[in-house]
C-alpha cells in the first residue's frame, strides 16, 4: 500500500547531489538545487530509492565513470548531444511551448540545427536515460520507475518496449498547453506517446490534466489510456519554518526591515520570461501613475535568481527586466525614495527573509505549473501580507479563494490589484493570511507524495 516501503527508481535531469572540487583538489558533494529535489527527499527517507540523473559537472562525469555513489546513478552524455537536448529542445523549445511564450509570428524557427538537436540531442539523451533505467530494472525488476518533467518525455516508451510489465509513472511539473502545433507532427506524437507509455501520468492541477487528455485526443486521435491524475506539490513545512528562523535569514530580514518604507511589495522569481517580471514592473509603474497617494510610501523589492543565462532568450529577458525597472525609477524616484529595488543574485536566504517582510506578494506568472513562492512566502510572512496571484499559476486552484487574483496580461488589472491589496482592511488581511498558512500546513509535500504513491498502488491493482 502507499505506506509500505518500496523500491523506486527516480529519473530526472538533475539529481539530488552534484560534485565538484575544492581549492585543495578534494571532491566536494553539494545538495542539488531546485524544488524537485526538495520535494522528493521524503521518498529517499522512507523508501529504497535509486536516483538516475545527468552528470552535469566535470566531477559528476568522474563519479559517473566510477559507477555513481550513494544510490545516485549519474549518466554521462556526449556533450554535444546534451547541449542540443537541454539548450535547444528542452529549454527553450519545450519550456516556451508549454508556458505559451512563443510569439508565433516570429518564433520559433525550427531550422536544420533544431532538427539535429532533436534527433541527435533530445532523442539520444532520452535513450541514454532509458538504458540506465533498464540496467536498474535488470537488478530489481519489481522496482517502480518515477520519471519527472519535460526533459524525459521519450524515455518511458523506450522502457515500456523493453519491459512491458514494468510499473512506470511520470510527473509533469510545468503547464500542459492545449495547442502543440508549434512542434512538427512526429515530435508532438512522440511526446504524447512517450507519456502514454506510463501507468500513471500526473500534473499539479486538474486544469493541466484535463488539457493533457484533450491534447492526446487532438494529437493521437485518442484519449489518454493511463491513469491521469493531479496532485499539487508543496513544501516541507517544518523544514521551511525552521529555515525562516535561522540566524542567516534573520540577518537578511534585519537589513530589509531597516531599509523598507511604510509598505513593501515583494516578488521572488527566476529570471525567466514565464515569470512575467517585465509586465509586473509595467503594472507597478501604472499603479504609481494612477494612485499618486502611494508615491513615496510603497516600494517593490524584486529578488530574482539568474537562470539559463547561456540561452539567448533568457539573456535578452534579463536586459528587458533591468530596462523596465530603470524606467519606473527614472519616472518616479526621488532623493528619498526608490520605487523598485531590483536585485539579481542567487541568494535564497535573502528571499526567505523578504517573505517575512512583505505587505503584498506579487506572483503574476504568465503560466506556471504550480509556483511554490505562493506557498513558501505566506507560510512564514509576519505582516498579514496579501497575495496577488496570477490565475494562470497552478497555485491559484488551491489559493485563489484567499488571494487577489489577476490576469497576467492585464496591466490595469494588476495595477488595481496592487491598490486593492495595499488598501485592504487589517481584519481582512489577517483572515486571508490565516487561511493561506493553514492550507499550506495541511497540504504539505508529504501529502503530495502520498497521493502519487496511492496512484501507483491503484494502477498496479
GROMACS .gro file of C-alpha atoms in nm:
model
  461
    1UNK     CA    1   0.000   0.000   0.000
    2UNK     CA    2   0.100   0.369  -0.009
    3UNK     CA    3   0.254   0.346   0.339
    4UNK     CA    4   0.471   0.039   0.270
    5UNK     CA    5   0.842   0.065   0.196
    6UNK     CA    6   0.901   0.009  -0.175
    7UNK     CA    7   1.174   0.007  -0.437
    8UNK     CA    8   1.173   0.319  -0.656
    9UNK     CA    9   1.382   0.437  -0.948
   10UNK     CA   10   1.355   0.816  -0.967
   11UNK     CA   11   1.457   0.965  -1.301
   12UNK     CA   12   1.517   1.338  -1.358
   13UNK     CA   13   1.760   1.557  -1.546
   14UNK     CA   14   1.913   1.698  -1.229
   15UNK     CA   15   1.986   1.478  -0.932
   16UNK     CA   16   1.984   1.517  -0.554
   17UNK     CA   17   2.360   1.583  -0.540
   18UNK     CA   18   2.627   1.735  -0.758
   19UNK     CA   19   3.003   1.706  -0.731
   20UNK     CA   20   3.293   1.948  -0.767
   21UNK     CA   21   3.647   2.003  -0.643
   22UNK     CA   22   3.751   2.245  -0.370
   23UNK     CA   23   4.061   2.465  -0.373
   24UNK     CA   24   4.269   2.178  -0.236
   25UNK     CA   25   4.151   1.945  -0.511
   26UNK     CA   26   3.931   1.732  -0.287
   27UNK     CA   27   3.592   1.612  -0.408
   28UNK     CA   28   3.300   1.814  -0.268
   29UNK     CA   29   2.940   1.692  -0.265
   30UNK     CA   30   2.667   1.955  -0.283
   31UNK     CA   31   2.294   1.916  -0.249
   32UNK     CA   32   2.118   1.951  -0.584
   33UNK     CA   33   1.918   2.267  -0.646
   34UNK     CA   34   1.554   2.313  -0.734
   35UNK     CA   35   1.216   2.232  -0.589
   36UNK     CA   36   1.207   1.882  -0.736
   37UNK     CA   37   1.498   1.764  -0.521
   38UNK     CA   38   1.339   1.914  -0.210
   39UNK     CA   39   1.002   1.759  -0.287
   40UNK     CA   40   1.141   1.411  -0.340
   41UNK     CA   41   1.364   1.400  -0.034
   42UNK     CA   42   1.079   1.232   0.155
   43UNK     CA   43   1.094   0.941  -0.086
   44UNK     CA   44   1.461   0.885  -0.012
   45UNK     CA   45   1.394   0.888   0.362
   46UNK     CA   46   1.113   0.632   0.356
   47UNK     CA   47   1.176   0.410   0.052
   48UNK     CA   48   1.458   0.226  -0.123
   49UNK     CA   49   1.543   0.480  -0.393
   50UNK     CA   50   1.787   0.471  -0.681
   51UNK     CA   51   1.807   0.814  -0.844
   52UNK     CA   52   1.914   0.843  -1.208
   53UNK     CA   53   2.022   1.187  -1.330
   54UNK     CA   54   2.252   1.360  -1.576
   55UNK     CA   55   2.617   1.417  -1.497
   56UNK     CA   56   2.635   1.797  -1.521
   57UNK     CA   57   2.979   1.896  -1.390
   58UNK     CA   58   3.317   1.751  -1.481
   59UNK     CA   59   3.335   1.594  -1.138
   60UNK     CA   60   2.988   1.445  -1.192
   61UNK     CA   61   3.128   1.276  -1.502
   62UNK     CA   62   3.414   1.128  -1.300
   63UNK     CA   63   3.164   0.996  -1.046
   64UNK     CA   64   2.959   0.851  -1.334
   65UNK     CA   65   3.267   0.669  -1.462
   66UNK     CA   66   3.314   0.525  -1.113
   67UNK     CA   67   2.961   0.384  -1.118
   68UNK     CA   68   2.782   0.651  -0.912
   69UNK     CA   69   2.762   0.690  -0.537
   70UNK     CA   70   2.512   0.666  -0.253
   71UNK     CA   71   2.217   0.540  -0.453
   72UNK     CA   72   2.267   0.801  -0.729
   73UNK     CA   73   2.342   0.688  -1.085
   74UNK     CA   74   2.484   0.970  -1.297
   75UNK     CA   75   2.454   0.937  -1.674
   76UNK     CA   76   2.738   1.099  -1.869
   77UNK     CA   77   2.604   1.215  -2.206
   78UNK     CA   78   2.800   1.326  -2.508
   79UNK     CA   79   2.850   1.698  -2.451
   80UNK     CA   80   2.718   1.799  -2.792
   81UNK     CA   81   2.412   1.578  -2.751
   82UNK     CA   82   2.341   1.721  -2.406
   83UNK     CA   83   2.375   2.075  -2.535
   84UNK     CA   84   2.115   2.012  -2.807
   85UNK     CA   85   1.888   1.826  -2.564
   86UNK     CA   86   1.899   2.091  -2.292
   87UNK     CA   87   1.978   2.426  -2.453
   88UNK     CA   88   1.781   2.387  -2.777
   89UNK     CA   89   1.495   2.140  -2.724
   90UNK     CA   90   1.413   2.125  -2.352
   91UNK     CA   91   1.498   2.492  -2.296
   92UNK     CA   92   1.369   2.695  -2.465
   93UNK     CA   93   1.162   2.497  -2.720
   94UNK     CA   94   0.953   2.274  -2.491
   95UNK     CA   95   0.962   2.516  -2.198
   96UNK     CA   96   0.839   2.804  -2.414
   97UNK     CA   97   0.576   2.587  -2.583
   98UNK     CA   98   0.435   2.463  -2.252
   99UNK     CA   99   0.430   2.811  -2.100
  100UNK     CA  100   0.276   2.960  -2.418
  101UNK     CA  101   0.567   3.202  -2.460
  102UNK     CA  102   0.642   3.176  -2.831
  103UNK     CA  103   0.540   3.483  -3.039
  104UNK     CA  104   0.425   3.266  -3.327
  105UNK     CA  105   0.452   3.537  -3.590
  106UNK     CA  106   0.832   3.538  -3.548
  107UNK     CA  107   0.943   3.238  -3.341
  108UNK     CA  108   1.032   2.963  -3.312
  109UNK     CA  109   1.201   2.878  -3.640
  110UNK     CA  110   1.277   2.506  -3.643
  111UNK     CA  111   1.580   2.505  -3.869
  112UNK     CA  112   1.832   2.234  -3.951
  113UNK     CA  113   2.014   2.288  -3.622
  114UNK     CA  114   1.690   2.248  -3.427
  115UNK     CA  115   1.606   1.922  -3.605
  116UNK     CA  116   1.957   1.798  -3.535
  117UNK     CA  117   1.920   1.896  -3.168
  118UNK     CA  118   1.603   1.686  -3.154
  119UNK     CA  119   1.736   1.372  -3.325
  120UNK     CA  120   2.096   1.383  -3.203
  121UNK     CA  121   2.029   1.552  -2.870
  122UNK     CA  122   1.686   1.510  -2.715
  123UNK     CA  123   1.628   1.161  -2.859
  124UNK     CA  124   1.981   1.048  -2.779
  125UNK     CA  125   1.975   1.167  -2.418
  126UNK     CA  126   1.634   1.008  -2.360
  127UNK     CA  127   1.777   0.683  -2.500
  128UNK     CA  128   2.065   0.712  -2.252
  129UNK     CA  129   1.821   0.757  -1.964
  130UNK     CA  130   1.611   0.462  -2.081
  131UNK     CA  131   1.921   0.242  -2.096
  132UNK     CA  132   2.014   0.342  -1.741
  133UNK     CA  133   1.662   0.262  -1.621
  134UNK     CA  134   1.668  -0.078  -1.790
  135UNK     CA  135   2.002  -0.158  -1.626
  136UNK     CA  136   1.847  -0.088  -1.285
  137UNK     CA  137   1.539  -0.293  -1.368
  138UNK     CA  138   1.768  -0.583  -1.457
  139UNK     CA  139   1.891  -0.570  -1.097
  140UNK     CA  140   1.550  -0.504  -0.943
  141UNK     CA  141   1.263  -0.600  -1.177
  142UNK     CA  142   0.995  -0.517  -0.919
  143UNK     CA  143   1.100  -0.152  -0.879
  144UNK     CA  144   0.864   0.128  -0.981
  145UNK     CA  145   1.008   0.389  -1.219
  146UNK     CA  146   0.918   0.752  -1.143
  147UNK     CA  147   1.003   0.989  -1.431
  148UNK     CA  148   0.997   1.366  -1.390
  149UNK     CA  149   0.928   1.660  -1.617
  150UNK     CA  150   0.971   1.775  -1.974
  151UNK     CA  151   1.328   1.661  -2.023
  152UNK     CA  152   1.225   1.294  -2.037
  153UNK     CA  153   0.910   1.264  -2.246
  154UNK     CA  154   1.051   0.993  -2.475
  155UNK     CA  155   1.216   0.764  -2.220
  156UNK     CA  156   0.901   0.590  -2.085
  157UNK     CA  157   0.807   0.446  -2.426
  158UNK     CA  158   1.160   0.311  -2.470
  159UNK     CA  159   1.147   0.142  -2.130
  160UNK     CA  160   0.796   0.010  -2.193
  161UNK     CA  161   0.903  -0.150  -2.522
  162UNK     CA  162   1.177  -0.345  -2.345
  163UNK     CA  163   0.989  -0.414  -2.020
  164UNK     CA  164   0.614  -0.441  -2.093
  165UNK     CA  165   0.533  -0.533  -1.732
  166UNK     CA  166   0.730  -0.253  -1.563
  167UNK     CA  167   0.541  -0.006  -1.344
  168UNK     CA  168   0.603   0.346  -1.480
  169UNK     CA  169   0.485   0.689  -1.363
  170UNK     CA  170   0.560   1.038  -1.490
  171UNK     CA  171   0.502   1.367  -1.309
  172UNK     CA  172   0.493   1.680  -1.528
  173UNK     CA  173   0.587   1.982  -1.317
  174UNK     CA  174   0.501   2.254  -1.570
  175UNK     CA  175   0.178   2.355  -1.750
  176UNK     CA  176   0.028   2.142  -2.024
  177UNK     CA  177  -0.094   2.357  -2.315
  178UNK     CA  178  -0.391   2.273  -2.531
  179UNK     CA  179  -0.208   2.351  -2.856
  180UNK     CA  180   0.105   2.157  -2.955
  181UNK     CA  181   0.114   2.267  -3.319
  182UNK     CA  182   0.442   2.452  -3.265
  183UNK     CA  183   0.614   2.110  -3.281
  184UNK     CA  184   0.639   1.904  -3.601
  185UNK     CA  185   0.381   1.627  -3.609
  186UNK     CA  186   0.633   1.349  -3.550
  187UNK     CA  187   0.775   1.525  -3.246
  188UNK     CA  188   0.441   1.601  -3.083
  189UNK     CA  189   0.329   1.243  -3.142
  190UNK     CA  190   0.649   1.118  -2.981
  191UNK     CA  191   0.592   1.342  -2.677
  192UNK     CA  192   0.237   1.217  -2.626
  193UNK     CA  193   0.317   0.852  -2.699
  194UNK     CA  194   0.606   0.868  -2.456
  195UNK     CA  195   0.383   0.987  -2.175
  196UNK     CA  196   0.106   0.742  -2.263
  197UNK     CA  197   0.353   0.457  -2.212
  198UNK     CA  198   0.330   0.520  -1.836
  199UNK     CA  199   0.082   0.360  -1.599
  200UNK     CA  200   0.030   0.696  -1.426
  201UNK     CA  201   0.070   1.048  -1.566
  202UNK     CA  202   0.027   1.324  -1.310
  203UNK     CA  203   0.013   1.703  -1.302
  204UNK     CA  204  -0.023   1.971  -1.035
  205UNK     CA  205  -0.381   2.066  -1.122
  206UNK     CA  206  -0.693   1.929  -1.285
  207UNK     CA  207  -0.660   2.211  -1.541
  208UNK     CA  208  -0.330   2.072  -1.673
  209UNK     CA  209  -0.450   1.710  -1.650
  210UNK     CA  210  -0.765   1.797  -1.846
  211UNK     CA  211  -0.556   1.974  -2.110
  212UNK     CA  212  -0.337   1.665  -2.144
  213UNK     CA  213  -0.637   1.440  -2.201
  214UNK     CA  214  -0.765   1.678  -2.466
  215UNK     CA  215  -0.433   1.707  -2.648
  216UNK     CA  216  -0.396   1.327  -2.655
  217UNK     CA  217  -0.720   1.319  -2.848
  218UNK     CA  218  -0.610   1.603  -3.077
  219UNK     CA  219  -0.261   1.472  -3.149
  220UNK     CA  220  -0.318   1.097  -3.148
  221UNK     CA  221  -0.691   1.069  -3.211
  222UNK     CA  222  -0.742   0.900  -2.876
  223UNK     CA  223  -0.795   0.989  -2.515
  224UNK     CA  224  -0.534   0.919  -2.251
  225UNK     CA  225  -0.515   0.550  -2.159
  226UNK     CA  226  -0.311   0.554  -1.837
  227UNK     CA  227  -0.434   0.683  -1.507
  228UNK     CA  228  -0.416   1.065  -1.546
  229UNK     CA  229  -0.425   1.239  -1.210
  230UNK     CA  230  -0.331   1.562  -1.038
  231UNK     CA  231  -0.163   1.631  -0.706
  232UNK     CA  232  -0.047   1.982  -0.612
  233UNK     CA  233   0.313   1.978  -0.498
  234UNK     CA  234   0.405   2.169  -0.185
  235UNK     CA  235   0.686   2.223   0.064
  236UNK     CA  236   0.828   2.064   0.379
  237UNK     CA  237   0.655   2.292   0.628
  238UNK     CA  238   0.863   2.222   0.939
  239UNK     CA  239   1.191   2.248   0.748
  240UNK     CA  240   1.089   2.575   0.585
  241UNK     CA  241   0.968   2.731   0.910
  242UNK     CA  242   1.298   2.638   1.073
  243UNK     CA  243   1.490   2.793   0.784
  244UNK     CA  244   1.291   3.116   0.820
  245UNK     CA  245   1.405   3.145   1.182
  246UNK     CA  246   1.773   3.070   1.113
  247UNK     CA  247   2.040   3.325   1.203
  248UNK     CA  248   2.128   3.384   0.837
  249UNK     CA  249   1.770   3.459   0.735
  250UNK     CA  250   1.712   3.681   1.038
  251UNK     CA  251   2.023   3.883   0.949
  252UNK     CA  252   1.890   3.940   0.598
  253UNK     CA  253   1.550   4.029   0.741
  254UNK     CA  254   1.703   4.294   0.966
  255UNK     CA  255   1.864   4.457   0.662
  256UNK     CA  256   1.536   4.455   0.468
  257UNK     CA  257   1.337   4.587   0.766
  258UNK     CA  258   1.584   4.871   0.822
  259UNK     CA  259   1.559   4.986   0.461
  260UNK     CA  260   1.187   4.945   0.396
  261UNK     CA  261   0.927   5.218   0.396
  262UNK     CA  262   0.566   5.217   0.505
  263UNK     CA  263   0.462   4.938   0.266
  264UNK     CA  264   0.664   4.675   0.079
  265UNK     CA  265   0.569   4.478  -0.231
  266UNK     CA  266   0.789   4.173  -0.284
  267UNK     CA  267   0.838   3.947  -0.582
  268UNK     CA  268   1.074   3.646  -0.583
  269UNK     CA  269   1.132   3.472  -0.915
  270UNK     CA  270   1.385   3.329  -1.152
  271UNK     CA  271   1.493   3.542  -1.448
  272UNK     CA  272   1.253   3.364  -1.681
  273UNK     CA  273   1.002   3.502  -1.934
  274UNK     CA  274   0.735   3.272  -1.785
  275UNK     CA  275   0.752   3.465  -1.457
  276UNK     CA  276   0.624   3.787  -1.621
  277UNK     CA  277   0.864   4.018  -1.440
  278UNK     CA  278   0.866   4.289  -1.708
  279UNK     CA  279   0.487   4.320  -1.711
  280UNK     CA  280   0.496   4.327  -1.333
  281UNK     CA  281   0.719   4.635  -1.341
  282UNK     CA  282   0.499   4.794  -1.605
  283UNK     CA  283   0.194   4.730  -1.387
  284UNK     CA  284   0.369   4.879  -1.083
  285UNK     CA  285   0.454   5.189  -1.284
  286UNK     CA  286   0.091   5.219  -1.393
  287UNK     CA  287  -0.019   5.179  -1.032
  288UNK     CA  288   0.205   5.470  -0.928
  289UNK     CA  289   0.071   5.678  -1.216
  290UNK     CA  290  -0.293   5.616  -1.121
  291UNK     CA  291  -0.256   5.630  -0.742
  292UNK     CA  292  -0.038   5.926  -0.656
  293UNK     CA  293  -0.120   5.884  -0.288
  294UNK     CA  294   0.111   5.580  -0.272
  295UNK     CA  295   0.417   5.753  -0.414
  296UNK     CA  296   0.694   5.765  -0.156
  297UNK     CA  297   0.506   5.522   0.068
  298UNK     CA  298   0.546   5.187  -0.109
  299UNK     CA  299   0.841   5.020  -0.282
  300UNK     CA  300   0.884   4.697  -0.473
  301UNK     CA  301   1.170   4.463  -0.377
  302UNK     CA  302   1.236   4.226  -0.668
  303UNK     CA  303   1.468   3.937  -0.585
  304UNK     CA  304   1.550   3.742  -0.899
  305UNK     CA  305   1.760   3.430  -0.936
  306UNK     CA  306   1.970   3.414  -1.257
  307UNK     CA  307   1.855   3.133  -1.485
  308UNK     CA  308   1.980   2.965  -1.806
  309UNK     CA  309   2.196   3.262  -1.891
  310UNK     CA  310   2.367   3.091  -2.185
  311UNK     CA  311   2.033   3.072  -2.369
  312UNK     CA  312   1.979   3.388  -2.578
  313UNK     CA  313   1.612   3.434  -2.485
  314UNK     CA  314   1.700   3.439  -2.114
  315UNK     CA  315   1.990   3.680  -2.156
  316UNK     CA  316   1.763   3.915  -2.353
  317UNK     CA  317   1.492   3.890  -2.088
  318UNK     CA  318   1.739   3.985  -1.815
  319UNK     CA  319   1.818   4.302  -2.010
  320UNK     CA  320   1.446   4.375  -2.054
  321UNK     CA  321   1.393   4.335  -1.679
  322UNK     CA  322   1.668   4.583  -1.597
  323UNK     CA  323   1.531   4.831  -1.850
  324UNK     CA  324   1.174   4.805  -1.715
  325UNK     CA  325   1.289   4.858  -1.355
  326UNK     CA  326   1.502   5.156  -1.459
  327UNK     CA  327   1.209   5.311  -1.646
  328UNK     CA  328   0.993   5.308  -1.331
  329UNK     CA  329   1.272   5.453  -1.119
  330UNK     CA  330   1.360   5.722  -1.373
  331UNK     CA  331   0.999   5.836  -1.382
  332UNK     CA  332   0.908   5.827  -1.014
  333UNK     CA  333   1.218   5.809  -0.790
  334UNK     CA  334   1.310   6.095  -0.557
  335UNK     CA  335   1.618   6.161  -0.346
  336UNK     CA  336   1.443   5.990  -0.054
  337UNK     CA  337   1.256   5.709  -0.232
  338UNK     CA  338   1.347   5.432  -0.479
  339UNK     CA  339   1.031   5.268  -0.621
  340UNK     CA  340   1.196   4.948  -0.749
  341UNK     CA  341   1.485   4.775  -0.571
  342UNK     CA  342   1.599   4.513  -0.824
  343UNK     CA  343   1.848   4.252  -0.705
  344UNK     CA  344   1.960   3.971  -0.935
  345UNK     CA  345   2.157   3.714  -0.738
  346UNK     CA  346   2.147   3.351  -0.628
  347UNK     CA  347   2.055   3.421  -0.265
  348UNK     CA  348   1.766   3.209  -0.144
  349UNK     CA  349   1.814   3.306   0.222
  350UNK     CA  350   1.759   3.672   0.130
  351UNK     CA  351   1.439   3.569  -0.050
  352UNK     CA  352   1.311   3.386   0.259
  353UNK     CA  353   1.384   3.697   0.464
  354UNK     CA  354   1.181   3.906   0.219
  355UNK     CA  355   0.895   3.657   0.251
  356UNK     CA  356   0.868   3.753   0.618
  357UNK     CA  357   0.852   4.127   0.546
  358UNK     CA  358   0.611   4.172   0.255
  359UNK     CA  359   0.283   4.360   0.277
  360UNK     CA  360   0.197   4.244  -0.075
  361UNK     CA  361   0.344   3.946  -0.259
  362UNK     CA  362   0.320   3.970  -0.639
  363UNK     CA  363   0.309   3.640  -0.829
  364UNK     CA  364   0.192   3.727  -1.181
  365UNK     CA  365   0.334   3.439  -1.386
  366UNK     CA  366   0.221   3.408  -1.748
  367UNK     CA  367   0.166   3.037  -1.685
  368UNK     CA  368   0.311   2.819  -1.412
  369UNK     CA  369   0.279   2.453  -1.326
  370UNK     CA  370   0.250   2.536  -0.956
  371UNK     CA  371   0.469   2.823  -0.823
  372UNK     CA  372   0.598   2.739  -0.477
  373UNK     CA  373   0.671   3.104  -0.394
  374UNK     CA  374   0.295   3.143  -0.349
  375UNK     CA  375   0.311   2.875  -0.076
  376UNK     CA  376   0.650   2.941   0.084
  377UNK     CA  377   0.600   3.312   0.141
  378UNK     CA  378   0.256   3.316   0.308
  379UNK     CA  379   0.370   3.035   0.540
  380UNK     CA  380   0.640   3.249   0.705
  381UNK     CA  381   0.510   3.603   0.646
  382UNK     CA  382   0.480   3.804   0.968
  383UNK     CA  383   0.279   4.106   0.847
  384UNK     CA  384  -0.052   3.956   0.731
  385UNK     CA  385   0.069   4.015   0.377
  386UNK     CA  386  -0.171   3.991   0.084
  387UNK     CA  387  -0.104   3.752  -0.205
  388UNK     CA  388  -0.165   3.891  -0.555
  389UNK     CA  389  -0.174   3.577  -0.769
  390UNK     CA  390  -0.195   3.503  -1.139
  391UNK     CA  391  -0.499   3.299  -1.235
  392UNK     CA  392  -0.265   3.102  -1.466
  393UNK     CA  393  -0.041   2.980  -1.184
  394UNK     CA  394  -0.116   2.627  -1.072
  395UNK     CA  395  -0.130   2.751  -0.713
  396UNK     CA  396  -0.437   2.959  -0.798
  397UNK     CA  397  -0.658   2.647  -0.797
  398UNK     CA  398  -0.571   2.600  -0.429
  399UNK     CA  399  -0.509   2.952  -0.302
  400UNK     CA  400  -0.724   3.176  -0.521
  401UNK     CA  401  -1.000   3.200  -0.261
  402UNK     CA  402  -0.767   3.392  -0.027
  403UNK     CA  403  -0.565   3.582  -0.287
  404UNK     CA  404  -0.632   3.883  -0.507
  405UNK     CA  405  -0.646   3.718  -0.848
  406UNK     CA  406  -0.505   3.880  -1.163
  407UNK     CA  407  -0.491   3.815  -1.534
  408UNK     CA  408  -0.116   3.819  -1.607
  409UNK     CA  409  -0.164   4.008  -1.935
  410UNK     CA  410  -0.387   4.282  -1.791
  411UNK     CA  411  -0.166   4.570  -1.673
  412UNK     CA  412  -0.455   4.781  -1.546
  413UNK     CA  413  -0.599   4.482  -1.363
  414UNK     CA  414  -0.264   4.417  -1.193
  415UNK     CA  415  -0.221   4.784  -1.104
  416UNK     CA  416  -0.564   4.793  -0.941
  417UNK     CA  417  -0.497   4.461  -0.766
  418UNK     CA  418  -0.189   4.615  -0.604
  419UNK     CA  419  -0.401   4.908  -0.489
  420UNK     CA  420  -0.668   4.674  -0.353
  421UNK     CA  421  -0.410   4.467  -0.167
  422UNK     CA  422  -0.237   4.769  -0.015
  423UNK     CA  423  -0.569   4.925   0.085
  424UNK     CA  424  -0.729   4.611   0.230
  425UNK     CA  425  -0.863   4.643   0.585
  426UNK     CA  426  -0.646   4.484   0.851
  427UNK     CA  427  -0.910   4.231   0.957
  428UNK     CA  428  -0.949   4.101   0.602
  429UNK     CA  429  -0.573   4.084   0.554
  430UNK     CA  430  -0.545   3.880   0.871
  431UNK     CA  431  -0.828   3.648   0.770
  432UNK     CA  432  -0.676   3.571   0.432
  433UNK     CA  433  -0.326   3.527   0.572
  434UNK     CA  434  -0.457   3.287   0.837
  435UNK     CA  435  -0.629   3.069   0.576
  436UNK     CA  436  -0.323   3.065   0.350
  437UNK     CA  437  -0.097   2.946   0.633
  438UNK     CA  438  -0.346   2.680   0.741
  439UNK     CA  439  -0.385   2.546   0.388
  440UNK     CA  440  -0.011   2.517   0.327
  441UNK     CA  441   0.041   2.343   0.661
  442UNK     CA  442  -0.240   2.094   0.594
  443UNK     CA  443  -0.130   2.026   0.235
  444UNK     CA  444   0.244   1.977   0.261
  445UNK     CA  445   0.486   1.786   0.040
  446UNK     CA  446   0.423   1.464   0.232
  447UNK     CA  447   0.059   1.472   0.120
  448UNK     CA  448   0.174   1.514  -0.242
  449UNK     CA  449   0.397   1.207  -0.210
  450UNK     CA  450   0.121   1.000  -0.051
  451UNK     CA  451  -0.110   1.089  -0.339
  452UNK     CA  452   0.141   0.983  -0.602
  453UNK     CA  453   0.215   0.653  -0.430
  454UNK     CA  454  -0.157   0.583  -0.390
  455UNK     CA  455  -0.197   0.636  -0.765
  456UNK     CA  456   0.073   0.379  -0.830
  457UNK     CA  457  -0.099   0.131  -0.599
  458UNK     CA  458  -0.428   0.187  -0.779
  459UNK     CA  459  -0.264   0.141  -1.118
  460UNK     CA  460  -0.093  -0.176  -1.004
  461UNK     CA  461  -0.423  -0.314  -0.878
   0.00000   0.00000   0.00000
